[in-house]
Short mmCIF file of C-alpha atoms and ligand atoms in Angstrom, two decimals:
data_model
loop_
_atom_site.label_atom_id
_atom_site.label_comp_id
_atom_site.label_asym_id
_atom_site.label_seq_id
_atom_site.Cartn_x
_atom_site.Cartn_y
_atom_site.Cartn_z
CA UNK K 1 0.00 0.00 0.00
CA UNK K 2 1.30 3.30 -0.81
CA UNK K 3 1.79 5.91 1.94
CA UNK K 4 2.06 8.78 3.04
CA UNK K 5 4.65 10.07 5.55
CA UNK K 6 2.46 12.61 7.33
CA UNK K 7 -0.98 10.32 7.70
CA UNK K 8 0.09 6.78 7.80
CA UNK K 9 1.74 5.08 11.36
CA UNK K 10 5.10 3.73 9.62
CA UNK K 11 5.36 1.02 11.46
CA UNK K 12 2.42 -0.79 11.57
CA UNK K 13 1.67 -0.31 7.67
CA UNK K 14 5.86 -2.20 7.67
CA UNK K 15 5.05 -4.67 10.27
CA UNK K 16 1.59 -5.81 8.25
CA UNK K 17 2.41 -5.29 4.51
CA UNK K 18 6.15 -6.11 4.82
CA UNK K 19 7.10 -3.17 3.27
CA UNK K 20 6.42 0.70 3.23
CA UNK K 21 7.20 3.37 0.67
CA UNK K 22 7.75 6.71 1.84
CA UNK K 23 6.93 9.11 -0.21
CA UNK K 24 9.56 12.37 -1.18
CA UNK K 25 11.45 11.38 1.77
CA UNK K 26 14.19 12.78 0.26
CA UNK K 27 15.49 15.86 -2.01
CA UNK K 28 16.84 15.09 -5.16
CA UNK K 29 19.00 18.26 -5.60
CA UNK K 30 20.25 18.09 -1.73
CA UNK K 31 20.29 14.20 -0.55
CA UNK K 32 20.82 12.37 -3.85
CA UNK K 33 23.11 14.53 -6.15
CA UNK K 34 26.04 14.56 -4.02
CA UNK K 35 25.68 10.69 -3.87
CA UNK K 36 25.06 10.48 -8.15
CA UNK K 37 27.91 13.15 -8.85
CA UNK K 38 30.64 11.49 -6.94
CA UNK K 39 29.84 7.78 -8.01
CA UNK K 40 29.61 8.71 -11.61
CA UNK K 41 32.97 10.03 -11.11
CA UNK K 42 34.42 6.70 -9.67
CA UNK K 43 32.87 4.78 -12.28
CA UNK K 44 34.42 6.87 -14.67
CA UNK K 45 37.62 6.44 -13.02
CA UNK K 46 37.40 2.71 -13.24
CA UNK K 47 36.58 2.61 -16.55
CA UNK K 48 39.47 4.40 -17.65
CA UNK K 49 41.58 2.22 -15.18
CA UNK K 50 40.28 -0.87 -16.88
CA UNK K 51 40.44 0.67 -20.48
CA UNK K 52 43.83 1.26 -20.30
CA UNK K 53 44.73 -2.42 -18.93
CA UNK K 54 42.79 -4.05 -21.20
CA UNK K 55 44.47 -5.70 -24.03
CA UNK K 56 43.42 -3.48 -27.02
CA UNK K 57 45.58 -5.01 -29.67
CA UNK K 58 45.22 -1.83 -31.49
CA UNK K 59 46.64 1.57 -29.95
CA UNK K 60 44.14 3.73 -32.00
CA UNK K 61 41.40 1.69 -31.12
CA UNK K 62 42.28 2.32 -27.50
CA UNK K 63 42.98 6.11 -28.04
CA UNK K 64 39.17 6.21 -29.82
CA UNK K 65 37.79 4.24 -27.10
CA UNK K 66 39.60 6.67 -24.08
CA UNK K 67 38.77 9.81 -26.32
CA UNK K 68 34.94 8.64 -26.95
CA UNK K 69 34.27 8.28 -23.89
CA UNK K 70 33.46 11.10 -21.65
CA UNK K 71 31.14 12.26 -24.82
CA UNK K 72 28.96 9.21 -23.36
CA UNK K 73 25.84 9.04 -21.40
CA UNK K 74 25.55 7.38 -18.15
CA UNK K 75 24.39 4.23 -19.36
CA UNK K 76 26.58 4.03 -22.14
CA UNK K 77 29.83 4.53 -19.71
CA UNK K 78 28.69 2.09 -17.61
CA UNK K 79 27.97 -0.35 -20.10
CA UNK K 80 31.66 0.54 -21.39
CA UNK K 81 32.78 -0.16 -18.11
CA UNK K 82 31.22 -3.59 -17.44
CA UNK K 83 32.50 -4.58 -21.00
CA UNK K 84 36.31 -3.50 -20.32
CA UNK K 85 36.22 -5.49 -17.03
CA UNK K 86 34.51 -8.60 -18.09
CA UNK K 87 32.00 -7.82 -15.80
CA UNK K 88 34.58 -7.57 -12.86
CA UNK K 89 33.99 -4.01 -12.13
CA UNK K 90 30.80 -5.27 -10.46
CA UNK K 91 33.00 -7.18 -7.74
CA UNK K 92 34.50 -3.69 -7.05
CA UNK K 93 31.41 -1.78 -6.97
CA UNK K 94 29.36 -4.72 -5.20
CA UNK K 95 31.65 -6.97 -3.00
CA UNK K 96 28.92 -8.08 -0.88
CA UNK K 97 27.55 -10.31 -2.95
CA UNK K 98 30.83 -10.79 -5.82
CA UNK K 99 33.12 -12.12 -2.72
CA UNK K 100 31.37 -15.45 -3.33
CA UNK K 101 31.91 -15.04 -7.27
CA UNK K 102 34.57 -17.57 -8.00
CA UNK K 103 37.14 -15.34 -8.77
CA UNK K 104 36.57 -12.68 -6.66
CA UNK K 105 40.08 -10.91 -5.67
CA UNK K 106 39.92 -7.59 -3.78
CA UNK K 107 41.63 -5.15 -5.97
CA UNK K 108 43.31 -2.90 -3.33
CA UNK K 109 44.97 -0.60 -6.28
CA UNK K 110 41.63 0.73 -7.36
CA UNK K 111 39.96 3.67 -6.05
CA UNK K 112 37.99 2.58 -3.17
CA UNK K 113 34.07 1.71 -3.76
CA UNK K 114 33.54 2.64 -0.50
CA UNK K 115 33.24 6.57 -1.21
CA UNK K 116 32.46 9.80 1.57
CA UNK K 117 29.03 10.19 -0.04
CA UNK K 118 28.16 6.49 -0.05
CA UNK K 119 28.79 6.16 3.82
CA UNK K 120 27.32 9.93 4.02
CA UNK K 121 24.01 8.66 2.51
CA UNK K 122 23.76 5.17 4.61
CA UNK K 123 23.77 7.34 7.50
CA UNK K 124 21.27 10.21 6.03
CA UNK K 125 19.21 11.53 8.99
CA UNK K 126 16.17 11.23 6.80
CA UNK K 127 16.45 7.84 6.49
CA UNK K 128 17.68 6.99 9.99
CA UNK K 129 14.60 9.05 11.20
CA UNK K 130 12.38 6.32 9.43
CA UNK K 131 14.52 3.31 10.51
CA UNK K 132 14.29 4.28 13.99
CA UNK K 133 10.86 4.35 13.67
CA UNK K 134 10.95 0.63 12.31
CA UNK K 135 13.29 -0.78 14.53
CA UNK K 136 13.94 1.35 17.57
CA UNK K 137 16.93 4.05 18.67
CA UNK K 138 19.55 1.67 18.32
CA UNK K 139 20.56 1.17 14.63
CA UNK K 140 23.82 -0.67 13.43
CA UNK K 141 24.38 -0.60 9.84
CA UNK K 142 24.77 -3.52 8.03
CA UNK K 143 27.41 -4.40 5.61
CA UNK K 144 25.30 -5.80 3.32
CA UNK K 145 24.47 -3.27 0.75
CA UNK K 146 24.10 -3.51 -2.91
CA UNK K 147 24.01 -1.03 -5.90
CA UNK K 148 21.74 -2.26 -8.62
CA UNK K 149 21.74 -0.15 -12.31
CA UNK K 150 19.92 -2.12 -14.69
CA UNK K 151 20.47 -1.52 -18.06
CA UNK K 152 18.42 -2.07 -20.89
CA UNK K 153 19.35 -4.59 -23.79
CA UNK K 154 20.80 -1.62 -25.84
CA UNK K 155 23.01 -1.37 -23.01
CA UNK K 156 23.72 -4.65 -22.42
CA UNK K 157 24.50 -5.23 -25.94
CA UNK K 158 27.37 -2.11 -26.07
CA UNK K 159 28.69 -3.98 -22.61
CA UNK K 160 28.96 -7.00 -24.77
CA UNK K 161 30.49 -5.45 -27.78
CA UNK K 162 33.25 -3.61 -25.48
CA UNK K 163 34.44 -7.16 -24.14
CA UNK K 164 34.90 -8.22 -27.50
CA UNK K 165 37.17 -4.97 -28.44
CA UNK K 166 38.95 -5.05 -25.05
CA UNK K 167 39.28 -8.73 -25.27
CA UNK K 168 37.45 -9.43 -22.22
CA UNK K 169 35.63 -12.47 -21.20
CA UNK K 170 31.46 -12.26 -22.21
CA UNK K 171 30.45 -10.10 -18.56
CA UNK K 172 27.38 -12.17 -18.89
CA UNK K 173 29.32 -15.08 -17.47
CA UNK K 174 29.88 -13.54 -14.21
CA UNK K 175 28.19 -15.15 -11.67
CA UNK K 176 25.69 -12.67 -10.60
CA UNK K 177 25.55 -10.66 -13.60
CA UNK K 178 21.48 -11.10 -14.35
CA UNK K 179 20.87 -10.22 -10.66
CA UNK K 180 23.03 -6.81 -10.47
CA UNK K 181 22.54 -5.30 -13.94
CA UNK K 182 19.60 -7.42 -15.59
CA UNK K 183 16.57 -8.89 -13.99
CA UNK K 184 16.87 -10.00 -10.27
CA UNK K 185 15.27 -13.30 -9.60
CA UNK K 186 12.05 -13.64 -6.78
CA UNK K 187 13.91 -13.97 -3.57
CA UNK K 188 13.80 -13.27 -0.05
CA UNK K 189 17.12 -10.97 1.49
CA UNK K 190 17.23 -13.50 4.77
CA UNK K 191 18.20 -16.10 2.80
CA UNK K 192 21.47 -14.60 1.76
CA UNK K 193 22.72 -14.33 5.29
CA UNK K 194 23.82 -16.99 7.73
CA UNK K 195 20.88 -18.53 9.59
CA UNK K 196 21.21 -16.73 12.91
CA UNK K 197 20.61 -13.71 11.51
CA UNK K 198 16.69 -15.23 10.41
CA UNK K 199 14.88 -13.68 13.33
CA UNK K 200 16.84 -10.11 13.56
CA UNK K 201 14.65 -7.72 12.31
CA UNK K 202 16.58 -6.50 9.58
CA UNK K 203 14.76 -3.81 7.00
CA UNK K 204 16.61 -3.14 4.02
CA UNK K 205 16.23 0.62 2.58
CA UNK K 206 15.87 0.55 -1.33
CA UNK K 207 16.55 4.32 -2.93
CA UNK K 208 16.32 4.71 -6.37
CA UNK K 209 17.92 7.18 -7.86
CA UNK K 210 16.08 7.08 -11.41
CA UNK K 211 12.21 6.48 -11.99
CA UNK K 212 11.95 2.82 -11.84
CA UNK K 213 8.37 1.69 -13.56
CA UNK K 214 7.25 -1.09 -14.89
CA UNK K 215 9.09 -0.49 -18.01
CA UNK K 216 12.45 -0.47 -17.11
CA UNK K 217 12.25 -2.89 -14.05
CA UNK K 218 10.86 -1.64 -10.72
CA UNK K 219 10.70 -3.60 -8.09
CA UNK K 220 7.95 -6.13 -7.70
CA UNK K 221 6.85 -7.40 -3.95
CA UNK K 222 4.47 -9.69 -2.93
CA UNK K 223 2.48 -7.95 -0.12
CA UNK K 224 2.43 -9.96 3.71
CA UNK K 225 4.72 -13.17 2.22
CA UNK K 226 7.15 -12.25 5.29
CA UNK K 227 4.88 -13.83 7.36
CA UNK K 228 5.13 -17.02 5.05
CA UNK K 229 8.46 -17.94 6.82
CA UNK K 230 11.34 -19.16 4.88
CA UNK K 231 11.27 -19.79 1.05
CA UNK K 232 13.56 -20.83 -0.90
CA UNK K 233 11.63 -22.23 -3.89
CA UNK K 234 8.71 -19.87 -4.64
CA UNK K 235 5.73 -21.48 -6.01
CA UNK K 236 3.83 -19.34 -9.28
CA UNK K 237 0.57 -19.18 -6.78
CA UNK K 238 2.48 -16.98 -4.74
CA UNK K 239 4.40 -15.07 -7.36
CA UNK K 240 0.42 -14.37 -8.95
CA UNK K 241 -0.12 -12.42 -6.20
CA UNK K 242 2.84 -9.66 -6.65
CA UNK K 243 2.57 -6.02 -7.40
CA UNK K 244 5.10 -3.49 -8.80
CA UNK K 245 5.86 -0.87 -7.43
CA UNK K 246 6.64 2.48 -9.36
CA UNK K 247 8.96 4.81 -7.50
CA UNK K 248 10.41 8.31 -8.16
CA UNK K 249 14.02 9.72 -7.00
CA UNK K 250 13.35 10.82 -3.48
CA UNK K 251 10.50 8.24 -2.56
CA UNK K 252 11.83 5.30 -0.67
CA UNK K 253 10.80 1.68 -0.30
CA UNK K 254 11.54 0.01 3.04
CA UNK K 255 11.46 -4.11 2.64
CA UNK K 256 11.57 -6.32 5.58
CA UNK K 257 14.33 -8.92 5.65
CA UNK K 258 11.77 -11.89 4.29
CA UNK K 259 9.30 -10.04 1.91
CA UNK K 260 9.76 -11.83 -1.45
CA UNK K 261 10.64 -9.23 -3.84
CA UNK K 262 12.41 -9.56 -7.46
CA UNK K 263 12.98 -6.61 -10.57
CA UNK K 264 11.05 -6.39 -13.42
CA UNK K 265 13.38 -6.78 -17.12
CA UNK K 266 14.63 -3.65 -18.01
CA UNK K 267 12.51 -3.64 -22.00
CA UNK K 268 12.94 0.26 -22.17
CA UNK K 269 14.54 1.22 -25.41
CA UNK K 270 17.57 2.98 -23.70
CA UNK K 271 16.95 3.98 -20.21
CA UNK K 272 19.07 2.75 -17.11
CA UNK K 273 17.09 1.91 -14.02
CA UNK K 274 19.74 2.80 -10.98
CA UNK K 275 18.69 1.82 -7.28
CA UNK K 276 21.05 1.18 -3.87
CA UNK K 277 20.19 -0.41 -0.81
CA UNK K 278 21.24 -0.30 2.56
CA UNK K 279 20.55 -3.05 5.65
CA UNK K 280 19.99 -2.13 8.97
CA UNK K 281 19.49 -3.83 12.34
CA UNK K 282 19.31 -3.33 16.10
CA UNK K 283 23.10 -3.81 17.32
CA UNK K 284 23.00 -6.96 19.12
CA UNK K 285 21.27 -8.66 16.67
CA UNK K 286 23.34 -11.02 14.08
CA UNK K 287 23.41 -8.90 10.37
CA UNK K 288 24.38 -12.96 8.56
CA UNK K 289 27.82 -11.55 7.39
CA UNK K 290 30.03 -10.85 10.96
CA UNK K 291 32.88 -11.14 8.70
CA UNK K 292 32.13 -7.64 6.77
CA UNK K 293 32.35 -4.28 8.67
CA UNK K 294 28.69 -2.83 9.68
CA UNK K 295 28.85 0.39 12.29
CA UNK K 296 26.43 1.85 14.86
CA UNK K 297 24.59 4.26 12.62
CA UNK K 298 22.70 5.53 15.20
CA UNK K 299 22.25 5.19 19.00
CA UNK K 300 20.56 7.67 21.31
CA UNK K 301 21.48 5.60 24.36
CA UNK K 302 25.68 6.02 23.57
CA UNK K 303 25.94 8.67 21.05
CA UNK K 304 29.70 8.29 21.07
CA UNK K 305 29.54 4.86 19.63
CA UNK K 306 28.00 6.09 16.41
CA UNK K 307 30.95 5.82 13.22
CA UNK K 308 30.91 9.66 11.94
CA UNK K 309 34.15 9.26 9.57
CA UNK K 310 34.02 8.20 6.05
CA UNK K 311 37.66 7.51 5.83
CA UNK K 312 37.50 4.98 8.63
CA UNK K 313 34.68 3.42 7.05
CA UNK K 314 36.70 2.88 3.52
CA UNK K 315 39.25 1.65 5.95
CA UNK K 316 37.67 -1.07 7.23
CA UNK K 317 36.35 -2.68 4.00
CA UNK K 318 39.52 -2.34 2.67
CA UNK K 319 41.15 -4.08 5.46
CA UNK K 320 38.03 -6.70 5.70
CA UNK K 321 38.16 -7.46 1.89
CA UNK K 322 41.92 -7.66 1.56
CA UNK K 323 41.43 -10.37 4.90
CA UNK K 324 38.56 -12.27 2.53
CA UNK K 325 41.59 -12.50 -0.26
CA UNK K 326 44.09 -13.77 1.51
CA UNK K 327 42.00 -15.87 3.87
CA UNK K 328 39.39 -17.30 1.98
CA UNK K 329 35.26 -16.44 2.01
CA UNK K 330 34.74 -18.52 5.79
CA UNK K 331 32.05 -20.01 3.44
CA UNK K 332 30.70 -20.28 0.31
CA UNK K 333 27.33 -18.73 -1.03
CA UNK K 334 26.38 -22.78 -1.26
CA UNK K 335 27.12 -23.30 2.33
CA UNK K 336 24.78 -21.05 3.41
CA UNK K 337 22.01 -23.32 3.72
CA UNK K 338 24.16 -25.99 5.54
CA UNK K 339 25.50 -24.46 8.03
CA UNK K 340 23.19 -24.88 11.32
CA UNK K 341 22.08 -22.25 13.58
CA UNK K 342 24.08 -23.11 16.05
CA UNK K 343 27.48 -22.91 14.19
CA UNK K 344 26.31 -20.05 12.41
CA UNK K 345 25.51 -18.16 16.23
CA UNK K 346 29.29 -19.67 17.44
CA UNK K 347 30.88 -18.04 14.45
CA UNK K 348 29.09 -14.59 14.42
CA UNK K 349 30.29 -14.39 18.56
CA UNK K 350 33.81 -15.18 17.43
CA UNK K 351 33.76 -12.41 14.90
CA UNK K 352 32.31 -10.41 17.61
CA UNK K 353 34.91 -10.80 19.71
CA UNK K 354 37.25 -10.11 17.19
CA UNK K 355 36.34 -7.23 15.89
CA UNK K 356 34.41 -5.49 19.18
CA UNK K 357 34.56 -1.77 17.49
CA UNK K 358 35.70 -0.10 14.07
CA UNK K 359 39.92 -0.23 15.31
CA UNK K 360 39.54 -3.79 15.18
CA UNK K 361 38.76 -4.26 12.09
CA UNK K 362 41.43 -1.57 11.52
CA UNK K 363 43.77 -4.41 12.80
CA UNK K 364 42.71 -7.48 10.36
CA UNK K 365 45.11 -8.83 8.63
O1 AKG U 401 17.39 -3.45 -7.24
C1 AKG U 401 16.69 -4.44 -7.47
O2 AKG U 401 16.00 -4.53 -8.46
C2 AKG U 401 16.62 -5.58 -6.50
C3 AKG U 401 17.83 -5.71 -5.68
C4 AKG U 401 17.68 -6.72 -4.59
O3 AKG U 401 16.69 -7.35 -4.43
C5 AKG U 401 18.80 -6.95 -3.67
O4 AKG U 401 19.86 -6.33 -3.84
O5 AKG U 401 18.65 -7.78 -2.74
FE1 FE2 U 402 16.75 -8.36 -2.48
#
């Protein structure tokens, strides 16, 4: 049900639909530009980063390629990018979920993904006003966040096309390609995490920051299926009952953690449907990664425990995805489902333990 921030009790609306949108709860020109401007500009740096290691047998095709492309539009660059990385751009931009690709490696010599304005806008007061009203005072950010721009076949096609110049594998065989730039899949988030983090209450923040409608794949939920329980198989009866749900820069859709929700195909003829979303939790309660760095985000009870620096934040993924390269992913994406809820609770404590505040993971190795 759509709803109104001024009229509607947040809350209740989340707890009974399993998801909320709030309308215009944020400005475009003040909350969402910074955030656009400065992530256009690292994906620009990658691309040139990956343009000029790619093997381009032919100088002048590289020179056309490098001087082409800042007369681009956004989709277009980011197709290029995608293309002259083989798709492996995405592992930079979206390590959550490409640390279980199979060859995932942490490039520490690229510009960090995890920019000022990223951490700035996980911790936007506008949206921590809403999550506090969904979960309470206490809110620890989790590190599971994705970045979703979903291009249309156009798009796709030029991504494809710029492997085959750059000599780059197809992108389309990375392992979560369709999910991060095509159509995701009917899923529920809680099944992504280890299963001690099943009964936090976890609500995930989805911002888009272009229209998404039905045309170029907005998100499609299926009203009260978090009180279903866990599903791994989704059954069409269930999937009849879905609805889309067409969103505007500035509105934002709130999901809980097990609300089966997938992305319509991008069929528009050239437009780019561009969304993040951010995970957040009360402290004590398990986030399903304890291995990635999450932060207090909020906390009116110990202000001081709240992470305010950007820097520190970049920091700690770097040091927490250089550990996942030379260590190994503790498990794999297949695991997931066999590992019981007891070993999963033993081995969130004992990252607990380890890493007790943000110096800690400042200290991984
Ligand atoms: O952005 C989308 O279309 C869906 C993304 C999603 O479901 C996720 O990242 O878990
Ligand atoms: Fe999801």
């Amino acid at each position: 049900m759509m709803s109104d921030s001024s009229y509607l009790d947040h809350r209740s609306t989340f707890d009974h639909d399993g998801y909320l949108v709030v309308e215009n709860l944020l400005n475009w020109q003040n909350d969402i530009l910074p955030l656009v401007f400065e992530y256009e500009k690292l994906i620009d740096a990658l691309a040139e980063i990956f343009l000029i290691e790619a093997e381009v047998v032919d100088k002048n095709q590289l020179n056309s390629l490098l001087d082409n492309y800042p007369k681009l539009d956004f989709p277009d660059r980011f197709a290029t990018l995608i293309g002259a990385s083989g798709g492996r751009a995405l592992h930079h931009l979206d390590p959550v979920l490409n640390i279980y690709s199979p060859d995932y490696r942490y490039r520490r010599d690229l510009p960090s993904a995890q920019i000022p304005s990223l951490f700035d806008f996980v911790r936007h007061t506008k949206l921590l006003d809403v999550i506090e009203e969904l979960i309470g005072s206490e809110v620890y950010a989790s590190p599971i966040y994705h970045i979703n721009i979903k291009l249309s076949n156009q798009h796709l096609m030029k991504a494809e096309s710029t492997a085959k110049i750059t000599h780059q594998r197809s992108p389309a065989e990375d392992a979560f390609y369709n999910f991060q730039v095509g159509q995701t899949r009917w899923h529920m988030d809680a099944v992504a995490g280890l299963s001690d983090s099943l009964d936090s209450r976890i609500v995930n923040a989805w911002i888009p920051i272009t229209q998404a409608n039905q045309e170029n794949g907005c998100l499609m939920v299926i009203p009260e299926s978090h009180q279903l329980g866990l599903i791994k198989e989704i059954p069409p009866s269930i999937i009849d009952k879905s609805i889309t749900l067409e969103v505007k820069p500035g509105d934002v859709v709130f999901l809980d953690n097990k609300i089966l929700h997938a992305s319509a195909p991008n069929n528009s003829q050239d437009e780019y449907r561009w969304a993040f979303n951010f995970r957040y939790l009360p402290p004590k309660q398990s986030c399903g990664r304890p291995f990635l760095p999450g932060f207090i985000a909020r906390s009116r009870q110990s202000p001081e425990t709240e992470l305010c620096n950007s820097y520190l934040w970049s920091s700690m993924w770097d040091r927490a995805l250089a550990y996942v390269t030379n260590n190994g992913v503790p498990y794999t994406y297949a695991d997931l489902g066999e590992i019981t809820y007891h070993q999963a609770k033993t081995f969130t404590e004992d990252w607990r333990r380890l890493t007790p505040n943000h110096n800690s993971w400042l200290n991984l190795h």
